[in-house]
Amino acid sequence: MAERFDRIWHNARLATVRGDLPDLGVIERGLVAMRDGRIVFAGAQTDFLGSADAVERVDCEGRWITPGLIDCHTHLVYGGNRAHEFELRLQGASYEEIARAGGGIVSTVAATRSASEAELVASALPRLDALIAEGVTTLEIKSGYGLNTATEMRQLSAARTLGRNRPVTIRTTFLGAHALPPEAQGDKDRYIGLVCEEMLPAVAKAGLTDAVDGFMESIAFSGEQMARVFCAAKTLGLPVKLHADQLSNLGGAALAAQFSALSADHLEHTDAAGVAAMARAGTVAVLLPGAFYFIRETNKPPVELLREHRVNIALATDCNPGSSPLTSLLLAMNMGATLFRMTVAECLAGTTREAARALGILGEAGTLEAGKWCDLAIWDIERSAELVYRIGFNPLHRRVWRGQ
């Protein structure tokens, strides 16, 4: 009796993104077979069972299939916007000057605290839909604009609701150590105590977060303060990640590695010691060219050092209202190539396999392999470089999430 599948996509060119760079695992005459939402076969048509039957067969007519794209660093849920600060930066004000004058993250905190969960969901949906329309099947959403227990939980709950309202996988991250709220009156240590002793246990008990993040910077928190947060996270069995070395080198990459962080993100000022520590720990480097571009940073992440030490590199939008109001992962890929000189293979792997690794879900997503969720992006392109080369053009033909 012939083996039966729910759906088969055939006559396709596959970029399986299995293995190591620079090989994207391209299969010229490929086929993907799915059953119960998971990939059962992804490979050459000639290696597939000729007698196999399927409820539905889809002729891809030579189109490319990649894994569904993964945006592994976003702040998608927030209130208000910061267009006024954008104007101030155009007039010469720096990101740090705006933050120290009461703008920046704290201004978004005020707008987020005043928004209901329904309002947060409603404002985030258009941003989510923009990412979905480009083939994104998984994304991470951070909190960090509440800075008190009730609002942080409301942000994370809104993120979970988004995942129920759309066919997409949402991973949530608690970012209570993002900035100091006004009511803390400058006492960072006391606030970090609140994060560790009240906020983090509350979100963990409610099952609202998959990981814990923080912002280690002179305008945010020190390495010692972030170590307290990471120790509390580890006690609760939660993996950690870190906004590291974005505006200065305070040793963030090395601290992230010390705690076996899933990822260290930004890294514009990371040095060789930090890169070497990340390599030893297996911590993924998440590069965020949207923020680099938007705040007109001049220090580039040490891409050559990351390659030399064989650190896995992911790419993400960093979608947020202040430093990267970007809702296009395709544009982030182009920026990674043009601004950071990443290769096409690095950009595509960085938004699939390595993004999954940065979220700790490589066993479930990020490559075209049997056993993983059937998350696919089917593209009207002649070669994979088109996904990185074009600006403001979306060649997505069809998006598949868990086989549907």
mmCIF file of C-alpha atoms in Angstrom:
data_model
loop_
_atom_site.group_PDB
_atom_site.id
_atom_site.type_symbol
_atom_site.label_atom_id
_atom_site.label_comp_id
_atom_site.label_asym_id
_atom_site.label_seq_id
_atom_site.Cartn_x
_atom_site.Cartn_y
_atom_site.Cartn_z
ATOM 1 C CA MET A 1 0.000 0.000 0.000
ATOM 2 C CA ALA A 2 1.353 3.420 -0.983
ATOM 3 C CA GLU A 3 2.475 5.746 1.793
ATOM 4 C CA ARG A 4 0.066 8.658 2.150
ATOM 5 C CA PHE A 5 0.908 12.305 2.908
ATOM 6 C CA ASP A 6 -1.263 15.332 3.609
ATOM 7 C CA ARG A 7 0.468 17.510 1.030
ATOM 8 C CA ILE A 8 3.383 17.335 -1.385
ATOM 9 C CA TRP A 9 5.116 20.319 -2.988
ATOM 10 C CA HIS A 10 7.060 19.201 -6.061
ATOM 11 C CA ASN A 11 8.900 20.664 -9.055
ATOM 12 C CA ALA A 12 10.674 23.108 -6.736
ATOM 13 C CA ARG A 13 14.196 24.351 -6.081
ATOM 14 C CA LEU A 14 14.960 23.905 -2.401
ATOM 15 C CA ALA A 15 17.314 25.884 -0.185
ATOM 16 C CA THR A 16 17.270 23.448 2.723
ATOM 17 C CA VAL A 17 19.806 25.524 4.740
ATOM 18 C CA ARG A 18 21.049 22.285 6.270
ATOM 19 C CA GLY A 19 24.720 21.889 7.135
ATOM 20 C CA ASP A 20 27.263 24.704 7.241
ATOM 21 C CA LEU A 21 27.910 27.833 5.227
ATOM 22 C CA PRO A 22 28.551 28.651 2.447
ATOM 23 C CA ASP A 23 26.413 25.719 1.317
ATOM 24 C CA LEU A 24 22.685 26.492 1.481
ATOM 25 C CA GLY A 25 21.841 22.888 0.709
ATOM 26 C CA VAL A 26 20.366 23.740 -2.701
ATOM 27 C CA ILE A 27 18.438 20.956 -4.461
ATOM 28 C CA GLU A 28 17.555 21.833 -8.052
ATOM 29 C CA ARG A 29 14.671 19.393 -8.555
ATOM 30 C CA GLY A 30 13.280 19.099 -5.076
ATOM 31 C CA LEU A 31 10.198 17.980 -3.226
ATOM 32 C CA VAL A 32 8.737 18.536 0.235
ATOM 33 C CA ALA A 33 6.212 16.091 1.737
ATOM 34 C CA MET A 34 4.175 16.902 4.850
ATOM 35 C CA ARG A 35 2.014 14.972 7.284
ATOM 36 C CA ASP A 36 0.339 16.293 10.456
ATOM 37 C CA GLY A 37 1.993 19.691 10.080
ATOM 38 C CA ARG A 38 5.550 18.321 9.977
ATOM 39 C CA ILE A 39 8.018 17.692 7.188
ATOM 40 C CA VAL A 40 8.357 13.998 6.393
ATOM 41 C CA PHE A 41 10.680 14.405 3.413
ATOM 42 C CA ALA A 42 12.655 17.307 1.920
ATOM 43 C CA GLY A 43 15.063 16.406 -0.834
ATOM 44 C CA ALA A 44 15.510 15.395 -4.453
ATOM 45 C CA GLN A 45 12.423 14.166 -6.274
ATOM 46 C CA THR A 46 14.441 11.184 -7.532
ATOM 47 C CA ASP A 47 14.988 10.056 -3.921
ATOM 48 C CA PHE A 48 11.298 10.145 -3.068
ATOM 49 C CA LEU A 49 8.915 7.206 -3.098
ATOM 50 C CA GLY A 50 7.432 7.063 -6.568
ATOM 51 C CA SER A 51 4.310 5.345 -5.292
ATOM 52 C CA ALA A 52 3.577 7.901 -2.578
ATOM 53 C CA ASP A 53 0.073 9.337 -2.471
ATOM 54 C CA ALA A 54 -1.076 12.695 -1.099
ATOM 55 C CA VAL A 55 -4.336 14.443 -0.299
ATOM 56 C CA GLU A 56 -3.002 17.411 -2.285
ATOM 57 C CA ARG A 57 -0.100 17.864 -4.688
ATOM 58 C CA VAL A 58 1.219 21.350 -5.371
ATOM 59 C CA ASP A 59 3.242 21.991 -8.523
ATOM 60 C CA CYS A 60 5.671 24.789 -7.632
ATOM 61 C CA GLU A 61 6.543 25.331 -11.316
ATOM 62 C CA GLY A 62 10.248 25.734 -10.597
ATOM 63 C CA ARG A 63 9.848 28.238 -7.757
ATOM 64 C CA TRP A 64 12.224 28.312 -4.790
ATOM 65 C CA ILE A 65 11.267 26.962 -1.368
ATOM 66 C CA THR A 66 13.139 28.078 1.730
ATOM 67 C CA PRO A 67 12.325 27.487 5.384
ATOM 68 C CA GLY A 68 9.796 30.034 6.642
ATOM 69 C CA LEU A 69 11.672 33.155 7.717
ATOM 70 C CA ILE A 70 12.338 33.760 11.421
ATOM 71 C CA ASP A 71 12.660 37.209 13.009
ATOM 72 C CA CYS A 72 14.534 36.428 16.226
ATOM 73 C CA HIS A 73 14.667 39.921 17.800
ATOM 74 C CA THR A 74 11.647 42.257 17.881
ATOM 75 C CA HIS A 75 9.916 44.615 20.304
ATOM 76 C CA LEU A 76 6.675 44.389 18.340
ATOM 77 C CA VAL A 77 4.228 45.151 21.192
ATOM 78 C CA TYR A 78 4.255 48.742 22.456
ATOM 79 C CA GLY A 79 2.161 51.882 22.761
ATOM 80 C CA GLY A 80 2.566 55.116 20.787
ATOM 81 C CA ASN A 81 5.468 55.980 18.490
ATOM 82 C CA ARG A 82 8.619 58.098 18.585
ATOM 83 C CA ALA A 83 8.447 60.040 15.317
ATOM 84 C CA HIS A 84 9.193 63.274 17.237
ATOM 85 C CA GLU A 85 12.504 61.858 18.444
ATOM 86 C CA PHE A 86 13.330 60.958 14.858
ATOM 87 C CA GLU A 87 12.953 64.641 14.009
ATOM 88 C CA LEU A 88 15.230 65.564 16.931
ATOM 89 C CA ARG A 89 17.893 63.177 15.666
ATOM 90 C CA LEU A 90 17.641 64.748 12.226
ATOM 91 C CA GLN A 91 18.472 68.044 13.971
ATOM 92 C CA GLY A 92 21.585 66.515 15.527
ATOM 93 C CA ALA A 93 20.519 65.049 18.881
ATOM 94 C CA SER A 94 22.064 61.659 19.705
ATOM 95 C CA TYR A 95 20.198 58.561 20.899
ATOM 96 C CA GLU A 96 21.878 58.880 24.315
ATOM 97 C CA GLU A 97 21.064 62.619 24.617
ATOM 98 C CA ILE A 98 17.391 61.979 23.890
ATOM 99 C CA ALA A 99 17.309 59.140 26.432
ATOM 100 C CA ARG A 100 18.958 61.202 29.160
ATOM 101 C CA ALA A 101 16.457 64.037 28.535
ATOM 102 C CA GLY A 102 13.508 61.758 29.328
ATOM 103 C CA GLY A 103 12.851 60.491 25.823
ATOM 104 C CA GLY A 104 13.823 57.141 24.423
ATOM 105 C CA ILE A 105 12.569 53.967 26.038
ATOM 106 C CA VAL A 106 10.940 55.800 28.956
ATOM 107 C CA SER A 107 8.640 57.774 26.636
ATOM 108 C CA THR A 108 7.368 54.506 25.124
ATOM 109 C CA VAL A 109 6.890 53.149 28.653
ATOM 110 C CA ALA A 110 4.388 55.922 29.416
ATOM 111 C CA ALA A 111 2.378 55.169 26.263
ATOM 112 C CA THR A 112 2.491 51.418 26.863
ATOM 113 C CA ARG A 113 1.394 51.684 30.498
ATOM 114 C CA SER A 114 -1.671 53.656 29.437
ATOM 115 C CA ALA A 115 -2.704 51.098 26.784
ATOM 116 C CA SER A 116 -5.012 48.147 27.425
ATOM 117 C CA GLU A 117 -4.061 44.665 26.261
ATOM 118 C CA ALA A 118 -6.627 44.927 23.460
ATOM 119 C CA GLU A 119 -5.092 48.224 22.333
ATOM 120 C CA LEU A 120 -1.581 46.737 22.397
ATOM 121 C CA VAL A 121 -2.758 43.802 20.274
ATOM 122 C CA ALA A 122 -4.571 46.072 17.823
ATOM 123 C CA SER A 123 -1.560 48.351 17.324
ATOM 124 C CA ALA A 124 0.843 45.421 16.903
ATOM 125 C CA LEU A 125 -1.246 43.469 14.370
ATOM 126 C CA PRO A 126 -0.347 45.646 11.341
ATOM 127 C CA ARG A 127 3.349 45.247 12.167
ATOM 128 C CA LEU A 128 2.924 41.492 12.552
ATOM 129 C CA ASP A 129 0.977 41.279 9.290
ATOM 130 C CA ALA A 130 3.772 43.107 7.453
ATOM 131 C CA LEU A 131 6.272 40.475 8.608
ATOM 132 C CA ILE A 132 3.919 37.586 7.815
ATOM 133 C CA ALA A 133 3.421 38.984 4.297
ATOM 134 C CA GLU A 134 7.152 38.552 3.685
ATOM 135 C CA GLY A 135 7.223 34.884 4.616
ATOM 136 C CA VAL A 136 7.912 35.127 8.364
ATOM 137 C CA THR A 137 6.524 32.061 10.150
ATOM 138 C CA THR A 138 8.205 32.534 13.563
ATOM 139 C CA LEU A 139 9.167 35.630 15.501
ATOM 140 C CA GLU A 140 10.262 36.643 18.947
ATOM 141 C CA ILE A 141 8.526 39.473 20.838
ATOM 142 C CA LYS A 142 10.114 41.141 23.874
ATOM 143 C CA SER A 143 8.466 43.056 26.688
ATOM 144 C CA GLY A 144 10.454 45.903 28.262
ATOM 145 C CA TYR A 145 8.108 48.854 27.807
ATOM 146 C CA GLY A 146 6.205 48.270 31.035
ATOM 147 C CA LEU A 147 8.966 48.309 33.655
ATOM 148 C CA ASN A 148 6.427 47.293 36.284
ATOM 149 C CA THR A 149 4.928 43.872 36.870
ATOM 150 C CA ALA A 150 1.411 44.566 35.606
ATOM 151 C CA THR A 151 2.440 46.169 32.309
ATOM 152 C CA GLU A 152 5.249 43.712 31.559
ATOM 153 C CA MET A 153 2.728 40.888 31.991
ATOM 154 C CA ARG A 154 0.217 42.745 29.825
ATOM 155 C CA GLN A 155 2.802 43.115 27.046
ATOM 156 C CA LEU A 156 3.718 39.440 27.160
ATOM 157 C CA SER A 157 0.069 38.413 27.271
ATOM 158 C CA ALA A 158 -0.599 40.596 24.222
ATOM 159 C CA ALA A 159 2.263 38.867 22.418
ATOM 160 C CA ARG A 160 0.758 35.461 23.206
ATOM 161 C CA THR A 161 -2.624 36.710 21.946
ATOM 162 C CA LEU A 162 -1.048 37.733 18.640
ATOM 163 C CA GLY A 163 0.063 34.134 18.200
ATOM 164 C CA ARG A 164 -3.520 32.958 18.681
ATOM 165 C CA ASN A 165 -4.876 35.528 16.213
ATOM 166 C CA ARG A 166 -2.534 34.741 13.336
ATOM 167 C CA PRO A 167 -0.980 31.576 11.855
ATOM 168 C CA VAL A 168 2.499 32.254 13.236
ATOM 169 C CA THR A 169 4.747 30.958 16.017
ATOM 170 C CA ILE A 170 5.461 33.582 18.703
ATOM 171 C CA ARG A 171 8.334 33.245 21.184
ATOM 172 C CA THR A 172 8.160 35.692 24.080
ATOM 173 C CA THR A 173 11.041 37.239 26.010
ATOM 174 C CA PHE A 174 10.877 39.098 29.328
ATOM 175 C CA LEU A 175 12.928 42.315 29.102
ATOM 176 C CA GLY A 176 12.231 43.950 32.446
ATOM 177 C CA ALA A 177 15.889 45.068 32.653
ATOM 178 C CA HIS A 178 15.480 47.364 29.652
ATOM 179 C CA ALA A 179 15.599 50.815 31.257
ATOM 180 C CA LEU A 180 15.046 52.518 34.600
ATOM 181 C CA PRO A 181 11.447 53.712 35.162
ATOM 182 C CA PRO A 182 10.930 57.266 36.479
ATOM 183 C CA GLU A 183 9.547 56.061 39.844
ATOM 184 C CA ALA A 184 12.870 54.280 40.561
ATOM 185 C CA GLN A 185 14.420 57.747 41.091
ATOM 186 C CA GLY A 186 17.782 56.683 39.718
ATOM 187 C CA ASP A 187 18.224 53.659 42.004
ATOM 188 C CA LYS A 188 19.220 50.960 39.518
ATOM 189 C CA ASP A 189 20.137 48.341 42.120
ATOM 190 C CA ARG A 190 16.775 48.605 43.830
ATOM 191 C CA TYR A 191 14.970 48.331 40.500
ATOM 192 C CA ILE A 192 16.991 45.252 39.511
ATOM 193 C CA GLY A 193 15.957 43.754 42.839
ATOM 194 C CA LEU A 194 12.319 44.299 41.816
ATOM 195 C CA VAL A 195 12.991 42.641 38.446
ATOM 196 C CA CYS A 196 14.588 39.604 40.091
ATOM 197 C CA GLU A 197 12.321 39.179 43.104
ATOM 198 C CA GLU A 198 8.880 40.221 41.843
ATOM 199 C CA MET A 199 8.592 40.695 38.088
ATOM 200 C CA LEU A 200 10.536 37.688 36.826
ATOM 201 C CA PRO A 201 8.907 35.160 39.191
ATOM 202 C CA ALA A 202 5.472 36.537 38.269
ATOM 203 C CA VAL A 203 5.907 36.215 34.486
ATOM 204 C CA ALA A 204 7.510 32.790 34.896
ATOM 205 C CA LYS A 205 4.697 31.492 37.129
ATOM 206 C CA ALA A 206 2.130 32.732 34.590
ATOM 207 C CA GLY A 207 3.967 30.919 31.789
ATOM 208 C CA LEU A 208 4.262 34.136 29.796
ATOM 209 C CA THR A 209 7.931 34.051 28.823
ATOM 210 C CA ASP A 210 10.269 31.699 26.971
ATOM 211 C CA ALA A 211 13.501 33.581 27.788
ATOM 212 C CA VAL A 212 14.967 36.547 29.692
ATOM 213 C CA ASP A 213 16.807 39.501 28.143
ATOM 214 C CA GLY A 214 18.434 42.722 29.338
ATOM 215 C CA PHE A 215 20.103 45.903 28.109
ATOM 216 C CA MET A 216 23.695 46.212 29.317
ATOM 217 C CA GLU A 217 24.848 49.751 28.582
ATOM 218 C CA SER A 218 25.835 52.955 30.388
ATOM 219 C CA ILE A 219 22.312 54.340 29.847
ATOM 220 C CA ALA A 220 20.821 51.069 31.088
ATOM 221 C CA PHE A 221 22.391 48.455 33.401
ATOM 222 C CA SER A 222 25.861 47.273 34.389
ATOM 223 C CA GLY A 223 27.347 43.828 34.021
ATOM 224 C CA GLU A 224 26.951 43.180 37.744
ATOM 225 C CA GLN A 225 23.275 44.124 37.598
ATOM 226 C CA MET A 226 22.664 41.961 34.531
ATOM 227 C CA ALA A 227 24.426 39.031 36.213
ATOM 228 C CA ARG A 228 21.854 39.266 39.031
ATOM 229 C CA VAL A 229 19.027 39.043 36.493
ATOM 230 C CA PHE A 230 20.648 36.108 34.698
ATOM 231 C CA CYS A 231 21.182 34.216 37.949
ATOM 232 C CA ALA A 232 17.498 34.698 38.792
ATOM 233 C CA ALA A 233 16.514 33.501 35.308
ATOM 234 C CA LYS A 234 18.688 30.400 35.585
ATOM 235 C CA THR A 235 17.124 29.583 38.966
ATOM 236 C CA LEU A 236 13.742 29.566 37.210
ATOM 237 C CA GLY A 237 15.062 27.425 34.363
ATOM 238 C CA LEU A 238 14.792 30.170 31.750
ATOM 239 C CA PRO A 239 17.438 30.726 29.032
ATOM 240 C CA VAL A 240 18.958 34.192 28.678
ATOM 241 C CA LYS A 241 20.051 36.606 25.964
ATOM 242 C CA LEU A 242 21.503 40.107 26.057
ATOM 243 C CA HIS A 243 21.490 43.454 24.260
ATOM 244 C CA ALA A 244 25.281 43.689 24.273
ATOM 245 C CA ASP A 245 27.938 46.224 23.257
ATOM 246 C CA GLN A 246 25.609 48.347 21.124
ATOM 247 C CA LEU A 247 26.810 51.818 22.120
ATOM 248 C CA SER A 248 30.051 50.961 23.941
ATOM 249 C CA ASN A 249 32.095 47.939 24.946
ATOM 250 C CA LEU A 250 31.220 47.092 28.539
ATOM 251 C CA GLY A 251 32.006 43.405 28.062
ATOM 252 C CA GLY A 252 28.427 42.420 27.269
ATOM 253 C CA ALA A 253 29.321 39.656 24.813
ATOM 254 C CA ALA A 254 31.635 38.037 27.357
ATOM 255 C CA LEU A 255 28.968 38.258 30.089
ATOM 256 C CA ALA A 256 26.390 36.674 27.785
ATOM 257 C CA ALA A 257 28.820 33.854 27.052
ATOM 258 C CA GLN A 258 29.549 33.389 30.767
ATOM 259 C CA PHE A 259 25.858 32.552 31.258
ATOM 260 C CA SER A 260 25.670 30.373 28.105
ATOM 261 C CA ALA A 261 23.234 32.856 26.576
ATOM 262 C CA LEU A 262 21.246 31.809 23.526
ATOM 263 C CA SER A 263 22.353 35.022 21.849
ATOM 264 C CA ALA A 264 24.157 38.314 22.234
ATOM 265 C CA ASP A 265 22.517 41.004 20.100
ATOM 266 C CA HIS A 266 23.804 44.204 18.408
ATOM 267 C CA LEU A 267 27.582 43.782 19.103
ATOM 268 C CA GLU A 268 28.735 46.954 17.316
ATOM 269 C CA HIS A 269 31.498 47.491 19.897
ATOM 270 C CA THR A 270 32.376 43.874 20.740
ATOM 271 C CA ASP A 271 36.096 43.075 20.861
ATOM 272 C CA ALA A 272 38.084 39.932 20.061
ATOM 273 C CA ALA A 273 37.862 38.641 23.630
ATOM 274 C CA GLY A 274 34.068 38.913 23.548
ATOM 275 C CA VAL A 275 33.860 37.092 20.220
ATOM 276 C CA ALA A 276 36.149 34.311 21.451
ATOM 277 C CA ALA A 277 34.007 33.891 24.578
ATOM 278 C CA MET A 278 30.861 33.635 22.441
ATOM 279 C CA ALA A 279 32.506 30.997 20.270
ATOM 280 C CA ARG A 280 33.415 28.871 23.310
ATOM 281 C CA ALA A 281 29.868 29.159 24.727
ATOM 282 C CA GLY A 282 28.030 28.575 21.438
ATOM 283 C CA THR A 283 26.232 31.917 21.832
ATOM 284 C CA VAL A 284 24.692 33.187 18.582
ATOM 285 C CA ALA A 285 25.539 36.689 17.333
ATOM 286 C CA VAL A 286 22.310 38.464 16.357
ATOM 287 C CA LEU A 287 23.093 41.432 14.107
ATOM 288 C CA LEU A 288 20.559 44.264 13.822
ATOM 289 C CA PRO A 289 21.375 46.470 10.832
ATOM 290 C CA GLY A 290 18.091 48.387 11.121
ATOM 291 C CA ALA A 291 19.205 49.948 14.405
ATOM 292 C CA PHE A 292 22.724 50.541 13.061
ATOM 293 C CA TYR A 293 21.220 52.408 10.096
ATOM 294 C CA PHE A 294 18.495 54.282 11.964
ATOM 295 C CA ILE A 295 20.622 55.769 14.752
ATOM 296 C CA ARG A 296 23.472 56.357 12.277
ATOM 297 C CA GLU A 297 25.976 54.221 14.140
ATOM 298 C CA THR A 298 29.479 54.169 12.660
ATOM 299 C CA ASN A 299 31.021 51.161 14.446
ATOM 300 C CA LYS A 300 30.152 47.973 12.581
ATOM 301 C CA PRO A 301 29.813 44.595 14.289
ATOM 302 C CA PRO A 302 33.046 42.570 13.951
ATOM 303 C CA VAL A 303 31.760 40.275 11.191
ATOM 304 C CA GLU A 304 35.238 39.111 10.160
ATOM 305 C CA LEU A 305 36.064 38.181 13.763
ATOM 306 C CA LEU A 306 32.769 36.321 14.089
ATOM 307 C CA ARG A 307 33.591 34.350 10.923
ATOM 308 C CA GLU A 308 37.156 33.676 12.067
ATOM 309 C CA HIS A 309 35.925 32.242 15.375
ATOM 310 C CA ARG A 310 33.039 30.387 13.691
ATOM 311 C CA VAL A 311 30.362 32.146 15.720
ATOM 312 C CA ASN A 312 26.902 31.534 14.270
ATOM 313 C CA ILE A 313 25.382 34.763 12.914
ATOM 314 C CA ALA A 314 21.667 35.581 12.846
ATOM 315 C CA LEU A 315 19.903 38.651 11.431
ATOM 316 C CA ALA A 316 16.731 40.338 12.720
ATOM 317 C CA THR A 317 14.680 43.504 12.315
ATOM 318 C CA ASP A 318 14.857 44.725 15.948
ATOM 319 C CA CYS A 319 11.417 46.190 15.191
ATOM 320 C CA ASN A 320 10.884 48.859 17.863
ATOM 321 C CA PRO A 321 9.565 52.437 18.015
ATOM 322 C CA GLY A 322 12.801 54.233 18.866
ATOM 323 C CA SER A 323 15.859 52.849 17.128
ATOM 324 C CA SER A 324 14.578 50.462 14.432
ATOM 325 C CA PRO A 325 10.971 50.989 13.252
ATOM 326 C CA LEU A 326 11.553 48.249 10.691
ATOM 327 C CA THR A 327 8.934 45.662 9.746
ATOM 328 C CA SER A 328 10.721 44.061 6.788
ATOM 329 C CA LEU A 329 13.019 41.103 7.332
ATOM 330 C CA LEU A 330 13.835 41.163 3.602
ATOM 331 C CA LEU A 331 15.145 44.719 3.990
ATOM 332 C CA ALA A 332 17.104 43.645 7.076
ATOM 333 C CA MET A 333 18.767 41.013 4.870
ATOM 334 C CA ASN A 334 19.694 43.640 2.285
ATOM 335 C CA MET A 335 21.060 45.882 5.043
ATOM 336 C CA GLY A 336 23.079 42.990 6.459
ATOM 337 C CA ALA A 337 24.698 42.566 3.062
ATOM 338 C CA THR A 338 25.206 46.227 2.140
ATOM 339 C CA LEU A 339 26.100 47.650 5.566
ATOM 340 C CA PHE A 340 27.865 44.692 7.206
ATOM 341 C CA ARG A 341 29.145 42.924 4.050
ATOM 342 C CA MET A 342 27.416 39.654 4.898
ATOM 343 C CA THR A 343 27.108 37.133 2.076
ATOM 344 C CA VAL A 344 23.824 36.004 0.531
ATOM 345 C CA ALA A 345 24.231 32.628 2.246
ATOM 346 C CA GLU A 346 24.883 34.292 5.620
ATOM 347 C CA CYS A 347 21.797 36.493 5.246
ATOM 348 C CA LEU A 348 19.500 33.617 4.312
ATOM 349 C CA ALA A 349 20.877 31.303 7.001
ATOM 350 C CA GLY A 350 20.742 34.228 9.439
ATOM 351 C CA THR A 351 16.983 34.593 8.999
ATOM 352 C CA THR A 352 16.247 30.848 9.084
ATOM 353 C CA ARG A 353 18.637 28.337 10.652
ATOM 354 C CA GLU A 354 20.672 30.717 12.818
ATOM 355 C CA ALA A 355 17.601 32.695 13.884
ATOM 356 C CA ALA A 356 16.061 29.418 15.063
ATOM 357 C CA ARG A 357 19.281 28.618 16.921
ATOM 358 C CA ALA A 358 19.178 32.066 18.572
ATOM 359 C CA LEU A 359 15.682 31.266 19.887
ATOM 360 C CA GLY A 360 16.631 27.773 21.059
ATOM 361 C CA ILE A 361 14.214 26.101 18.615
ATOM 362 C CA LEU A 362 16.548 24.705 15.949
ATOM 363 C CA GLY A 363 15.172 21.245 16.664
ATOM 364 C CA GLU A 364 11.729 22.414 15.514
ATOM 365 C CA ALA A 365 12.299 25.016 12.797
ATOM 366 C CA GLY A 366 14.809 26.868 10.634
ATOM 367 C CA THR A 367 15.743 24.226 8.045
ATOM 368 C CA LEU A 368 13.961 21.921 5.603
ATOM 369 C CA GLU A 369 14.416 18.595 7.374
ATOM 370 C CA ALA A 370 12.234 15.642 8.257
ATOM 371 C CA GLY A 371 10.670 15.974 11.705
ATOM 372 C CA LYS A 372 10.562 19.773 11.795
ATOM 373 C CA TRP A 373 7.444 21.895 11.487
ATOM 374 C CA CYS A 374 6.415 22.356 7.868
ATOM 375 C CA ASP A 375 7.049 26.113 7.778
ATOM 376 C CA LEU A 376 7.829 27.153 4.205
ATOM 377 C CA ALA A 377 8.283 30.287 2.136
ATOM 378 C CA ILE A 378 7.739 29.778 -1.608
ATOM 379 C CA TRP A 379 9.315 32.479 -3.772
ATOM 380 C CA ASP A 380 8.920 33.789 -7.323
ATOM 381 C CA ILE A 381 12.674 34.150 -7.889
ATOM 382 C CA GLU A 382 15.315 32.810 -10.280
ATOM 383 C CA ARG A 383 18.128 32.652 -7.707
ATOM 384 C CA SER A 384 18.419 32.928 -3.956
ATOM 385 C CA ALA A 385 20.391 36.189 -4.178
ATOM 386 C CA GLU A 386 17.181 37.984 -5.203
ATOM 387 C CA LEU A 387 15.906 37.708 -1.614
ATOM 388 C CA VAL A 388 18.841 39.843 -0.477
ATOM 389 C CA TYR A 389 19.374 42.008 -3.564
ATOM 390 C CA ARG A 390 15.995 43.678 -3.996
ATOM 391 C CA ILE A 391 14.875 46.703 -1.966
ATOM 392 C CA GLY A 392 11.177 47.329 -1.339
ATOM 393 C CA PHE A 393 10.031 44.360 -3.410
ATOM 394 C CA ASN A 394 8.371 41.253 -2.029
ATOM 395 C CA PRO A 395 8.672 38.132 -4.232
ATOM 396 C CA LEU A 396 6.741 35.832 -1.872
ATOM 397 C CA HIS A 397 4.426 33.500 -3.797
ATOM 398 C CA ARG A 398 3.001 31.564 -0.868
ATOM 399 C CA ARG A 399 3.660 31.086 2.837
ATOM 400 C CA VAL A 400 3.060 27.808 4.653
ATOM 401 C CA TRP A 401 2.802 27.547 8.458
ATOM 402 C CA ARG A 402 2.732 24.081 9.978
ATOM 403 C CA GLY A 403 1.635 22.623 6.671
ATOM 404 C CA GLN A 404 -1.242 25.047 6.062
#
